[in-house]
GROMACS .gro file of C-alpha atoms in nm:
model
  476
    1UNK     CA    1   1.204  -1.990   2.342
    2UNK     CA    2   0.855  -2.079   2.458
    3UNK     CA    3   0.562  -1.960   2.254
    4UNK     CA    4   0.400  -1.650   2.408
    5UNK     CA    5   0.031  -1.646   2.494
    6UNK     CA    6   0.019  -1.281   2.383
    7UNK     CA    7   0.213  -1.084   2.125
    8UNK     CA    8   0.543  -0.962   2.271
    9UNK     CA    9   0.530  -0.602   2.150
   10UNK     CA   10   0.859  -0.508   2.322
   11UNK     CA   11   1.033  -0.755   2.093
   12UNK     CA   12   0.814  -0.702   1.788
   13UNK     CA   13   0.862  -0.324   1.760
   14UNK     CA   14   1.243  -0.327   1.711
   15UNK     CA   15   1.205  -0.614   1.465
   16UNK     CA   16   0.948  -0.411   1.270
   17UNK     CA   17   1.216  -0.146   1.207
   18UNK     CA   18   1.388  -0.393   0.974
   19UNK     CA   19   1.066  -0.442   0.777
   20UNK     CA   20   1.042  -0.063   0.744
   21UNK     CA   21   1.390  -0.048   0.589
   22UNK     CA   22   1.304  -0.310   0.325
   23UNK     CA   23   1.006  -0.106   0.211
   24UNK     CA   24   1.186   0.228   0.219
   25UNK     CA   25   1.463   0.111  -0.013
   26UNK     CA   26   1.252  -0.107  -0.245
   27UNK     CA   27   1.004   0.172  -0.323
   28UNK     CA   28   1.279   0.433  -0.353
   29UNK     CA   29   1.413   0.229  -0.644
   30UNK     CA   30   1.107   0.337  -0.843
   31UNK     CA   31   1.225   0.699  -0.813
   32UNK     CA   32   1.584   0.606  -0.897
   33UNK     CA   33   1.476   0.431  -1.219
   34UNK     CA   34   1.359   0.746  -1.409
   35UNK     CA   35   1.638   0.951  -1.247
   36UNK     CA   36   1.907   0.709  -1.363
   37UNK     CA   37   1.740   0.676  -1.703
   38UNK     CA   38   1.773   1.048  -1.761
   39UNK     CA   39   2.108   1.101  -1.590
   40UNK     CA   40   2.282   0.810  -1.761
   41UNK     CA   41   2.082   0.823  -2.090
   42UNK     CA   42   1.945   0.468  -2.059
   43UNK     CA   43   1.682   0.276  -2.254
   44UNK     CA   44   1.371   0.159  -2.066
   45UNK     CA   45   1.518  -0.193  -2.051
   46UNK     CA   46   1.851  -0.065  -1.916
   47UNK     CA   47   1.675   0.146  -1.653
   48UNK     CA   48   1.499  -0.168  -1.525
   49UNK     CA   49   1.839  -0.314  -1.438
   50UNK     CA   50   1.786  -0.126  -1.110
   51UNK     CA   51   1.512  -0.380  -1.026
   52UNK     CA   52   1.725  -0.663  -1.162
   53UNK     CA   53   2.027  -0.579  -0.946
   54UNK     CA   54   1.813  -0.536  -0.635
   55UNK     CA   55   1.593  -0.844  -0.658
   56UNK     CA   56   1.846  -1.090  -0.802
   57UNK     CA   57   2.045  -1.029  -0.484
   58UNK     CA   58   1.778  -1.218  -0.288
   59UNK     CA   59   1.847  -1.530  -0.492
   60UNK     CA   60   2.224  -1.488  -0.473
   61UNK     CA   61   2.197  -1.435  -0.098
   62UNK     CA   62   1.985  -1.748  -0.054
   63UNK     CA   63   2.233  -1.953  -0.258
   64UNK     CA   64   2.526  -1.821  -0.052
   65UNK     CA   65   2.337  -1.906   0.267
   66UNK     CA   66   2.259  -2.259   0.144
   67UNK     CA   67   2.619  -2.308   0.027
   68UNK     CA   68   2.776  -2.193   0.354
   69UNK     CA   69   2.533  -2.405   0.555
   70UNK     CA   70   2.621  -2.709   0.341
   71UNK     CA   71   2.993  -2.646   0.383
   72UNK     CA   72   2.952  -2.608   0.760
   73UNK     CA   73   2.720  -2.911   0.772
   74UNK     CA   74   2.490  -2.706   0.993
   75UNK     CA   75   2.241  -2.425   0.943
   76UNK     CA   76   2.431  -2.093   0.940
   77UNK     CA   77   2.154  -1.893   1.108
   78UNK     CA   78   2.104  -2.154   1.381
   79UNK     CA   79   2.481  -2.153   1.434
   80UNK     CA   80   2.531  -1.778   1.482
   81UNK     CA   81   2.184  -1.699   1.618
   82UNK     CA   82   1.895  -1.492   1.485
   83UNK     CA   83   1.998  -1.162   1.646
   84UNK     CA   84   2.354  -1.191   1.515
   85UNK     CA   85   2.220  -1.282   1.170
   86UNK     CA   86   1.997  -0.973   1.167
   87UNK     CA   87   2.287  -0.753   1.274
   88UNK     CA   88   2.512  -0.909   1.008
   89UNK     CA   89   2.248  -0.853   0.739
   90UNK     CA   90   2.213  -0.487   0.837
   91UNK     CA   91   2.592  -0.448   0.830
   92UNK     CA   92   2.608  -0.589   0.477
   93UNK     CA   93   2.335  -0.348   0.366
   94UNK     CA   94   2.525  -0.057   0.522
   95UNK     CA   95   2.830  -0.145   0.312
   96UNK     CA   96   2.612  -0.125   0.001
   97UNK     CA   97   2.498   0.229   0.083
   98UNK     CA   98   2.861   0.343   0.106
   99UNK     CA   99   2.906   0.266  -0.264
  100UNK     CA  100   2.663   0.543  -0.355
  101UNK     CA  101   2.929   0.799  -0.261
  102UNK     CA  102   3.200   0.696  -0.512
  103UNK     CA  103   2.930   0.597  -0.766
  104UNK     CA  104   2.788   0.951  -0.761
  105UNK     CA  105   3.134   1.111  -0.774
  106UNK     CA  106   3.235   0.897  -1.073
  107UNK     CA  107   2.894   0.913  -1.242
  108UNK     CA  108   2.897   0.532  -1.261
  109UNK     CA  109   2.570   0.347  -1.324
  110UNK     CA  110   2.733   0.001  -1.272
  111UNK     CA  111   2.866   0.112  -0.934
  112UNK     CA  112   2.519   0.240  -0.838
  113UNK     CA  113   2.378  -0.103  -0.928
  114UNK     CA  114   2.651  -0.270  -0.723
  115UNK     CA  115   2.550  -0.065  -0.421
  116UNK     CA  116   2.185  -0.163  -0.457
  117UNK     CA  117   2.286  -0.527  -0.504
  118UNK     CA  118   2.484  -0.533  -0.179
  119UNK     CA  119   2.203  -0.355   0.010
  120UNK     CA  120   1.960  -0.625  -0.106
  121UNK     CA  121   2.213  -0.899  -0.032
  122UNK     CA  122   2.190  -0.794   0.332
  123UNK     CA  123   1.812  -0.780   0.304
  124UNK     CA  124   1.810  -1.144   0.187
  125UNK     CA  125   1.964  -1.258   0.515
  126UNK     CA  126   1.736  -1.027   0.712
  127UNK     CA  127   1.426  -1.167   0.536
  128UNK     CA  128   1.526  -1.526   0.616
  129UNK     CA  129   1.552  -1.438   0.985
  130UNK     CA  130   1.279  -1.178   1.041
  131UNK     CA  131   0.979  -1.358   0.891
  132UNK     CA  132   0.986  -1.660   1.128
  133UNK     CA  133   1.069  -1.430   1.420
  134UNK     CA  134   0.764  -1.213   1.351
  135UNK     CA  135   0.546  -1.523   1.352
  136UNK     CA  136   0.705  -1.656   1.672
  137UNK     CA  137   0.661  -1.346   1.891
  138UNK     CA  138   0.321  -1.448   2.020
  139UNK     CA  139   0.050  -1.713   1.977
  140UNK     CA  140   0.078  -1.934   1.669
  141UNK     CA  141  -0.285  -1.862   1.576
  142UNK     CA  142  -0.209  -1.491   1.523
  143UNK     CA  143   0.135  -1.544   1.370
  144UNK     CA  144   0.015  -1.464   1.020
  145UNK     CA  145  -0.147  -1.143   1.144
  146UNK     CA  146   0.184  -1.032   1.299
  147UNK     CA  147   0.353  -1.101   0.967
  148UNK     CA  148   0.077  -0.898   0.804
  149UNK     CA  149   0.132  -0.613   1.050
  150UNK     CA  150   0.505  -0.626   0.982
  151UNK     CA  151   0.418  -0.606   0.612
  152UNK     CA  152   0.206  -0.300   0.686
  153UNK     CA  153   0.503  -0.134   0.856
  154UNK     CA  154   0.712  -0.234   0.554
  155UNK     CA  155   0.467  -0.042   0.340
  156UNK     CA  156   0.487   0.261   0.567
  157UNK     CA  157   0.847   0.263   0.449
  158UNK     CA  158   0.740   0.220   0.086
  159UNK     CA  159   0.502   0.517   0.123
  160UNK     CA  160   0.761   0.750   0.273
  161UNK     CA  161   1.073   0.632   0.086
  162UNK     CA  162   0.991   0.765  -0.264
  163UNK     CA  163   0.889   1.104  -0.121
  164UNK     CA  164   1.211   1.148   0.080
  165UNK     CA  165   1.436   1.041  -0.208
  166UNK     CA  166   1.238   1.262  -0.446
  167UNK     CA  167   1.279   1.554  -0.201
  168UNK     CA  168   1.653   1.490  -0.180
  169UNK     CA  169   1.691   1.490  -0.559
  170UNK     CA  170   1.441   1.754  -0.673
  171UNK     CA  171   1.362   1.961  -0.364
  172UNK     CA  172   1.015   2.031  -0.219
  173UNK     CA  173   0.700   2.023  -0.429
  174UNK     CA  174   0.671   2.402  -0.392
  175UNK     CA  175   1.029   2.469  -0.502
  176UNK     CA  176   1.081   2.161  -0.717
  177UNK     CA  177   1.341   2.157  -0.991
  178UNK     CA  178   1.364   1.930  -1.290
  179UNK     CA  179   1.741   1.967  -1.300
  180UNK     CA  180   1.902   1.634  -1.220
  181UNK     CA  181   2.219   1.615  -1.016
  182UNK     CA  182   2.326   1.258  -0.954
  183UNK     CA  183   2.534   1.383  -0.660
  184UNK     CA  184   2.209   1.438  -0.469
  185UNK     CA  185   2.156   1.063  -0.414
  186UNK     CA  186   2.461   1.042  -0.186
  187UNK     CA  187   2.321   1.199   0.129
  188UNK     CA  188   1.996   0.999   0.169
  189UNK     CA  189   2.176   0.668   0.119
  190UNK     CA  190   2.465   0.754   0.350
  191UNK     CA  191   2.211   0.851   0.617
  192UNK     CA  192   2.030   0.524   0.551
  193UNK     CA  193   2.357   0.332   0.595
  194UNK     CA  194   2.413   0.500   0.931
  195UNK     CA  195   2.059   0.404   1.032
  196UNK     CA  196   2.131   0.042   0.936
  197UNK     CA  197   2.432   0.034   1.168
  198UNK     CA  198   2.248   0.202   1.458
  199UNK     CA  199   1.960  -0.046   1.435
  200UNK     CA  200   2.206  -0.338   1.404
  201UNK     CA  201   2.366  -0.237   1.734
  202UNK     CA  202   2.025  -0.183   1.893
  203UNK     CA  203   1.899  -0.525   1.781
  204UNK     CA  204   2.218  -0.692   1.902
  205UNK     CA  205   2.139  -0.580   2.256
  206UNK     CA  206   1.758  -0.607   2.228
  207UNK     CA  207   1.545  -0.873   2.401
  208UNK     CA  208   1.480  -1.050   2.069
  209UNK     CA  209   1.522  -1.429   2.094
  210UNK     CA  210   1.815  -1.598   1.924
  211UNK     CA  211   1.590  -1.871   1.790
  212UNK     CA  212   1.214  -1.881   1.725
  213UNK     CA  213   0.987  -2.145   1.868
  214UNK     CA  214   0.905  -2.443   1.645
  215UNK     CA  215   0.571  -2.610   1.686
  216UNK     CA  216   0.601  -2.972   1.794
  217UNK     CA  217   0.393  -3.087   1.500
  218UNK     CA  218   0.650  -2.930   1.268
  219UNK     CA  219   0.939  -3.103   1.444
  220UNK     CA  220   0.807  -3.455   1.413
  221UNK     CA  221   0.552  -3.440   1.136
  222UNK     CA  222   0.430  -3.783   1.038
  223UNK     CA  223   0.463  -3.878   0.673
  224UNK     CA  224   0.704  -3.598   0.581
  225UNK     CA  225   0.887  -3.655   0.255
  226UNK     CA  226   1.266  -3.645   0.217
  227UNK     CA  227   1.271  -3.309   0.038
  228UNK     CA  228   1.047  -3.004   0.026
  229UNK     CA  229   1.072  -3.016  -0.353
  230UNK     CA  230   0.868  -3.339  -0.352
  231UNK     CA  231   0.556  -3.143  -0.256
  232UNK     CA  232   0.366  -3.009  -0.559
  233UNK     CA  233   0.212  -2.725  -0.359
  234UNK     CA  234   0.566  -2.595  -0.288
  235UNK     CA  235   0.707  -2.634  -0.640
  236UNK     CA  236   0.406  -2.461  -0.794
  237UNK     CA  237   0.416  -2.208  -0.510
  238UNK     CA  238   0.776  -2.118  -0.594
  239UNK     CA  239   0.659  -2.014  -0.941
  240UNK     CA  240   0.368  -1.829  -0.778
  241UNK     CA  241   0.605  -1.625  -0.556
  242UNK     CA  242   0.820  -1.554  -0.863
  243UNK     CA  243   0.532  -1.410  -1.066
  244UNK     CA  244   0.371  -1.237  -0.766
  245UNK     CA  245   0.686  -1.040  -0.681
  246UNK     CA  246   0.732  -0.984  -1.054
  247UNK     CA  247   0.393  -0.822  -1.110
  248UNK     CA  248   0.416  -0.623  -0.785
  249UNK     CA  249   0.756  -0.475  -0.876
  250UNK     CA  250   0.713  -0.434  -1.253
  251UNK     CA  251   0.379  -0.255  -1.222
  252UNK     CA  252   0.534   0.015  -1.003
  253UNK     CA  253   0.877   0.038  -1.167
  254UNK     CA  254   0.732   0.088  -1.517
  255UNK     CA  255   0.461   0.332  -1.402
  256UNK     CA  256   0.689   0.642  -1.408
  257UNK     CA  257   0.777   0.576  -1.773
  258UNK     CA  258   0.408   0.549  -1.865
  259UNK     CA  259   0.317   0.869  -1.683
  260UNK     CA  260   0.613   1.065  -1.823
  261UNK     CA  261   0.598   0.937  -2.181
  262UNK     CA  262   0.222   0.901  -2.235
  263UNK     CA  263   0.069   1.155  -1.995
  264UNK     CA  264   0.326   1.435  -1.991
  265UNK     CA  265   0.426   1.420  -1.624
  266UNK     CA  266   0.774   1.532  -1.528
  267UNK     CA  267   1.005   1.301  -1.334
  268UNK     CA  268   0.964   1.507  -1.017
  269UNK     CA  269   0.581   1.487  -1.035
  270UNK     CA  270   0.567   1.106  -1.036
  271UNK     CA  271   0.669   1.047  -0.672
  272UNK     CA  272   0.322   1.092  -0.509
  273UNK     CA  273   0.176   0.826  -0.741
  274UNK     CA  274   0.456   0.582  -0.667
  275UNK     CA  275   0.391   0.658  -0.300
  276UNK     CA  276   0.019   0.583  -0.357
  277UNK     CA  277   0.100   0.250  -0.522
  278UNK     CA  278   0.302   0.133  -0.223
  279UNK     CA  279   0.058   0.294   0.020
  280UNK     CA  280  -0.205   0.071  -0.145
  281UNK     CA  281  -0.003  -0.227  -0.026
  282UNK     CA  282  -0.008  -0.079   0.324
  283UNK     CA  283  -0.384  -0.023   0.303
  284UNK     CA  284  -0.449  -0.389   0.222
  285UNK     CA  285  -0.208  -0.522   0.480
  286UNK     CA  286  -0.336  -0.307   0.764
  287UNK     CA  287  -0.680  -0.440   0.683
  288UNK     CA  288  -0.553  -0.795   0.729
  289UNK     CA  289  -0.366  -0.724   1.053
  290UNK     CA  290  -0.665  -0.646   1.274
  291UNK     CA  291  -0.676  -0.995   1.429
  292UNK     CA  292  -0.331  -0.935   1.581
  293UNK     CA  293  -0.487  -0.668   1.805
  294UNK     CA  294  -0.819  -0.815   1.917
  295UNK     CA  295  -1.010  -1.143   1.938
  296UNK     CA  296  -1.344  -0.963   1.951
  297UNK     CA  297  -1.537  -1.042   1.631
  298UNK     CA  298  -1.743  -0.721   1.641
  299UNK     CA  299  -1.429  -0.510   1.688
  300UNK     CA  300  -1.263  -0.691   1.399
  301UNK     CA  301  -1.557  -0.610   1.169
  302UNK     CA  302  -1.533  -0.241   1.257
  303UNK     CA  303  -1.155  -0.237   1.219
  304UNK     CA  304  -1.176  -0.394   0.873
  305UNK     CA  305  -1.334  -0.066   0.760
  306UNK     CA  306  -1.135   0.166   0.987
  307UNK     CA  307  -0.786   0.022   0.919
  308UNK     CA  308  -0.773   0.074   0.539
  309UNK     CA  309  -0.894   0.433   0.563
  310UNK     CA  310  -0.655   0.502   0.850
  311UNK     CA  311  -0.372   0.382   0.626
  312UNK     CA  312  -0.507   0.597   0.342
  313UNK     CA  313  -0.517   0.891   0.581
  314UNK     CA  314  -0.148   0.839   0.660
  315UNK     CA  315  -0.070   0.849   0.288
  316UNK     CA  316  -0.261   1.178   0.256
  317UNK     CA  317  -0.095   1.325   0.565
  318UNK     CA  318   0.255   1.233   0.450
  319UNK     CA  319   0.197   1.384   0.105
  320UNK     CA  320   0.048   1.698   0.262
  321UNK     CA  321   0.360   1.728   0.476
  322UNK     CA  322   0.575   1.714   0.161
  323UNK     CA  323   0.362   1.983  -0.002
  324UNK     CA  324   0.182   1.776  -0.266
  325UNK     CA  325  -0.169   1.860  -0.390
  326UNK     CA  326  -0.410   1.606  -0.238
  327UNK     CA  327  -0.713   1.681  -0.459
  328UNK     CA  328  -0.631   1.415  -0.723
  329UNK     CA  329  -0.625   1.139  -0.461
  330UNK     CA  330  -0.959   1.166  -0.280
  331UNK     CA  331  -1.142   0.959  -0.543
  332UNK     CA  332  -0.912   0.668  -0.457
  333UNK     CA  333  -1.115   0.620  -0.140
  334UNK     CA  334  -1.390   0.465  -0.354
  335UNK     CA  335  -1.150   0.207  -0.497
  336UNK     CA  336  -1.060   0.101  -0.142
  337UNK     CA  337  -1.420  -0.016  -0.102
  338UNK     CA  338  -1.351  -0.277  -0.371
  339UNK     CA  339  -1.065  -0.409  -0.156
  340UNK     CA  340  -1.289  -0.435   0.151
  341UNK     CA  341  -1.562  -0.613  -0.045
  342UNK     CA  342  -1.313  -0.859  -0.197
  343UNK     CA  343  -1.169  -0.925   0.148
  344UNK     CA  344  -1.516  -1.010   0.280
  345UNK     CA  345  -1.587  -1.236  -0.020
  346UNK     CA  346  -1.278  -1.448   0.049
  347UNK     CA  347  -1.429  -1.568   0.381
  348UNK     CA  348  -1.088  -1.625   0.533
  349UNK     CA  349  -0.968  -1.891   0.289
  350UNK     CA  350  -0.621  -1.809   0.147
  351UNK     CA  351  -0.694  -1.997  -0.177
  352UNK     CA  352  -1.016  -1.799  -0.222
  353UNK     CA  353  -0.837  -1.474  -0.145
  354UNK     CA  354  -0.561  -1.551  -0.393
  355UNK     CA  355  -0.820  -1.635  -0.660
  356UNK     CA  356  -1.042  -1.328  -0.604
  357UNK     CA  357  -0.763  -1.074  -0.572
  358UNK     CA  358  -0.579  -1.212  -0.876
  359UNK     CA  359  -0.894  -1.187  -1.089
  360UNK     CA  360  -0.947  -0.826  -0.977
  361UNK     CA  361  -0.579  -0.759  -1.047
  362UNK     CA  362  -0.632  -0.875  -1.406
  363UNK     CA  363  -0.933  -0.643  -1.438
  364UNK     CA  364  -0.735  -0.348  -1.299
  365UNK     CA  365  -0.451  -0.396  -1.549
  366UNK     CA  366  -0.695  -0.433  -1.839
  367UNK     CA  367  -0.853  -0.100  -1.743
  368UNK     CA  368  -0.507   0.053  -1.718
  369UNK     CA  369  -0.413  -0.076  -2.063
  370UNK     CA  370  -0.725   0.029  -2.251
  371UNK     CA  371  -0.814   0.364  -2.093
  372UNK     CA  372  -0.620   0.690  -2.075
  373UNK     CA  373  -0.547   0.977  -1.842
  374UNK     CA  374  -0.592   0.948  -1.467
  375UNK     CA  375  -0.835   0.656  -1.499
  376UNK     CA  376  -0.549   0.444  -1.631
  377UNK     CA  377  -0.312   0.571  -1.361
  378UNK     CA  378  -0.551   0.484  -1.078
  379UNK     CA  379  -0.626   0.146  -1.236
  380UNK     CA  380  -0.256   0.058  -1.245
  381UNK     CA  381  -0.200   0.204  -0.900
  382UNK     CA  382  -0.481  -0.013  -0.759
  383UNK     CA  383  -0.279  -0.322  -0.852
  384UNK     CA  384  -0.100  -0.246  -0.526
  385UNK     CA  385  -0.427  -0.296  -0.337
  386UNK     CA  386  -0.480  -0.638  -0.490
  387UNK     CA  387  -0.120  -0.751  -0.452
  388UNK     CA  388  -0.122  -0.654  -0.084
  389UNK     CA  389  -0.270  -0.979   0.048
  390UNK     CA  390  -0.105  -1.230  -0.184
  391UNK     CA  391   0.231  -1.301  -0.021
  392UNK     CA  392   0.103  -1.486   0.291
  393UNK     CA  393  -0.171  -1.654   0.086
  394UNK     CA  394   0.086  -1.806  -0.149
  395UNK     CA  395   0.333  -1.869   0.133
  396UNK     CA  396   0.076  -2.051   0.345
  397UNK     CA  397  -0.053  -2.265   0.060
  398UNK     CA  398   0.302  -2.353  -0.046
  399UNK     CA  399   0.437  -2.466   0.293
  400UNK     CA  400   0.120  -2.630   0.425
  401UNK     CA  401   0.175  -2.999   0.490
  402UNK     CA  402   0.555  -2.984   0.458
  403UNK     CA  403   0.613  -3.079   0.822
  404UNK     CA  404   0.984  -3.101   0.903
  405UNK     CA  405   1.063  -2.964   0.555
  406UNK     CA  406   0.889  -2.633   0.623
  407UNK     CA  407   1.209  -2.432   0.684
  408UNK     CA  408   1.367  -2.572   0.370
  409UNK     CA  409   1.055  -2.488   0.173
  410UNK     CA  410   1.054  -2.134   0.312
  411UNK     CA  411   1.412  -2.073   0.196
  412UNK     CA  412   1.318  -2.187  -0.156
  413UNK     CA  413   1.025  -1.943  -0.158
  414UNK     CA  414   1.240  -1.649  -0.047
  415UNK     CA  415   1.483  -1.736  -0.327
  416UNK     CA  416   1.202  -1.681  -0.579
  417UNK     CA  417   1.180  -1.313  -0.489
  418UNK     CA  418   1.407  -1.289  -0.792
  419UNK     CA  419   1.085  -1.257  -0.995
  420UNK     CA  420   1.122  -0.883  -0.942
  421UNK     CA  421   1.465  -0.904  -1.106
  422UNK     CA  422   1.342  -1.085  -1.418
  423UNK     CA  423   0.988  -0.968  -1.491
  424UNK     CA  424   1.043  -0.593  -1.449
  425UNK     CA  425   1.327  -0.573  -1.707
  426UNK     CA  426   1.127  -0.809  -1.928
  427UNK     CA  427   0.838  -0.563  -1.926
  428UNK     CA  428   1.084  -0.281  -2.000
  429UNK     CA  429   1.212  -0.474  -2.302
  430UNK     CA  430   0.856  -0.543  -2.420
  431UNK     CA  431   0.769  -0.174  -2.375
  432UNK     CA  432   1.035  -0.083  -2.630
  433UNK     CA  433   0.866  -0.314  -2.880
  434UNK     CA  434   0.492  -0.254  -2.829
  435UNK     CA  435   0.471   0.057  -2.610
  436UNK     CA  436   0.476   0.106  -2.233
  437UNK     CA  437   0.097   0.086  -2.183
  438UNK     CA  438   0.049  -0.242  -2.368
  439UNK     CA  439   0.357  -0.392  -2.203
  440UNK     CA  440   0.139  -0.443  -1.897
  441UNK     CA  441   0.017  -0.764  -2.063
  442UNK     CA  442   0.306  -0.911  -1.861
  443UNK     CA  443   0.111  -0.840  -1.542
  444UNK     CA  444  -0.201  -1.012  -1.677
  445UNK     CA  445   0.002  -1.326  -1.749
  446UNK     CA  446   0.143  -1.317  -1.394
  447UNK     CA  447  -0.201  -1.285  -1.235
  448UNK     CA  448  -0.327  -1.556  -1.471
  449UNK     CA  449  -0.079  -1.803  -1.323
  450UNK     CA  450  -0.183  -1.701  -0.970
  451UNK     CA  451  -0.546  -1.784  -1.061
  452UNK     CA  452  -0.426  -2.128  -1.174
  453UNK     CA  453  -0.221  -2.177  -0.856
  454UNK     CA  454  -0.513  -2.081  -0.630
  455UNK     CA  455  -0.727  -2.354  -0.790
  456UNK     CA  456  -0.450  -2.615  -0.816
  457UNK     CA  457  -0.307  -2.569  -0.466
  458UNK     CA  458  -0.654  -2.590  -0.315
  459UNK     CA  459  -0.711  -2.920  -0.496
  460UNK     CA  460  -0.371  -3.063  -0.398
  461UNK     CA  461  -0.410  -2.970  -0.031
  462UNK     CA  462  -0.763  -3.106  -0.011
  463UNK     CA  463  -0.628  -3.437  -0.141
  464UNK     CA  464  -0.378  -3.427   0.147
  465UNK     CA  465  -0.657  -3.359   0.397
  466UNK     CA  466  -0.561  -2.994   0.455
  467UNK     CA  467  -0.819  -2.714   0.460
  468UNK     CA  468  -0.836  -2.356   0.583
  469UNK     CA  469  -1.106  -2.198   0.792
  470UNK     CA  470  -0.954  -1.871   0.909
  471UNK     CA  471  -0.874  -1.545   0.742
  472UNK     CA  472  -0.523  -1.475   0.623
  473UNK     CA  473  -0.402  -1.150   0.472
  474UNK     CA  474  -0.079  -0.958   0.448
  475UNK     CA  475   0.248  -0.947   0.256
  476UNK     CA  476   0.628  -0.963   0.237
   0.00000   0.00000   0.00000
């Protein structure tokens, strides 16, 4: 496939559907956590096994992929093609959704976890394929912005997912019930499984390429080392991806417990705030995607203010549609200004962006830990704003300079998504010991490492003669 001079939107749009699915399911887990906790009488640690089962599947999937490729002595995805790999991944995820039916009938928490694990196992294969495809569907110079835009569509799914699952379980906001019926989770996940299969068939016959373009400099990079693991920026970046996904997931998945236990919310009232957390990711990523639409500098400056508030408007519109009171959320528009200012301060350097956003993330969690009421809720919710840009920043810093080892390095990074499987239950365990609010010290430690990585990676890359002079924002 030859690199396009312009973004191929006919190919990008069907691919973006897959990104939407990832977000829809991942954010819906944050509604399932308090529901399962109550329905199955779980501890906070046990309830976080939802995150563990989902995110550990990414690592298991990567290991299976590496093992099969080694046994075949050829790359599995290159062998069967990118479209077939996407369709296979969606098929695997569809099988996982089918388990929700017997799990609900039997009232089995382990079977529920098994279903989520298999759904995410399919997502692991989809992630490995879709990220390079999103980058390849247009000019290399705007590849990161397309990945950012795909991340923004992912977060459209994360904004809607919790509201739909909450509606399925509790009913509308006007006629909400606090009576839990675990049977109610069957329908939304069976419908989701059907959607997986429909999109798999559609992608199979879509104009998507079977293999993305590879830049010539990546094919024959001079001075490449024998293994990606011999590059310090990658090894340290693997830890960075681990803690980044960890803080992103654990902040949201433990938020319902804080709001229910400390602030007196009911389980059914939490959904709009979970939606806001993931909408915050969308707000940040839409801000970073503007370069994918226009090369005009003046237009980009205007869009950097328009895009985040357009995304915020979508969050408000969706919640209005579901009958939620919007009054508590208007003040959040002021917090978005902090995001815009921080984005401008980064001056396009991914190391600077990682440093600035991580420092603000620490401040947000500290406010959330040592205040009360809605101030603490909005502080913790704003962590989503400052996580929104970190994935491509870390990813870019980690694979820069790897040359022919770039694909190998990318697979190692995707494997480290398991941070969401480890850190979220770890925070749940800590919450049982010191209280849910103070357990957010875990997030401060995660952001602290990202501050270190921003400084260290910048130093390592400068020593290798690599620097950055363009803006990069977005997410996974």
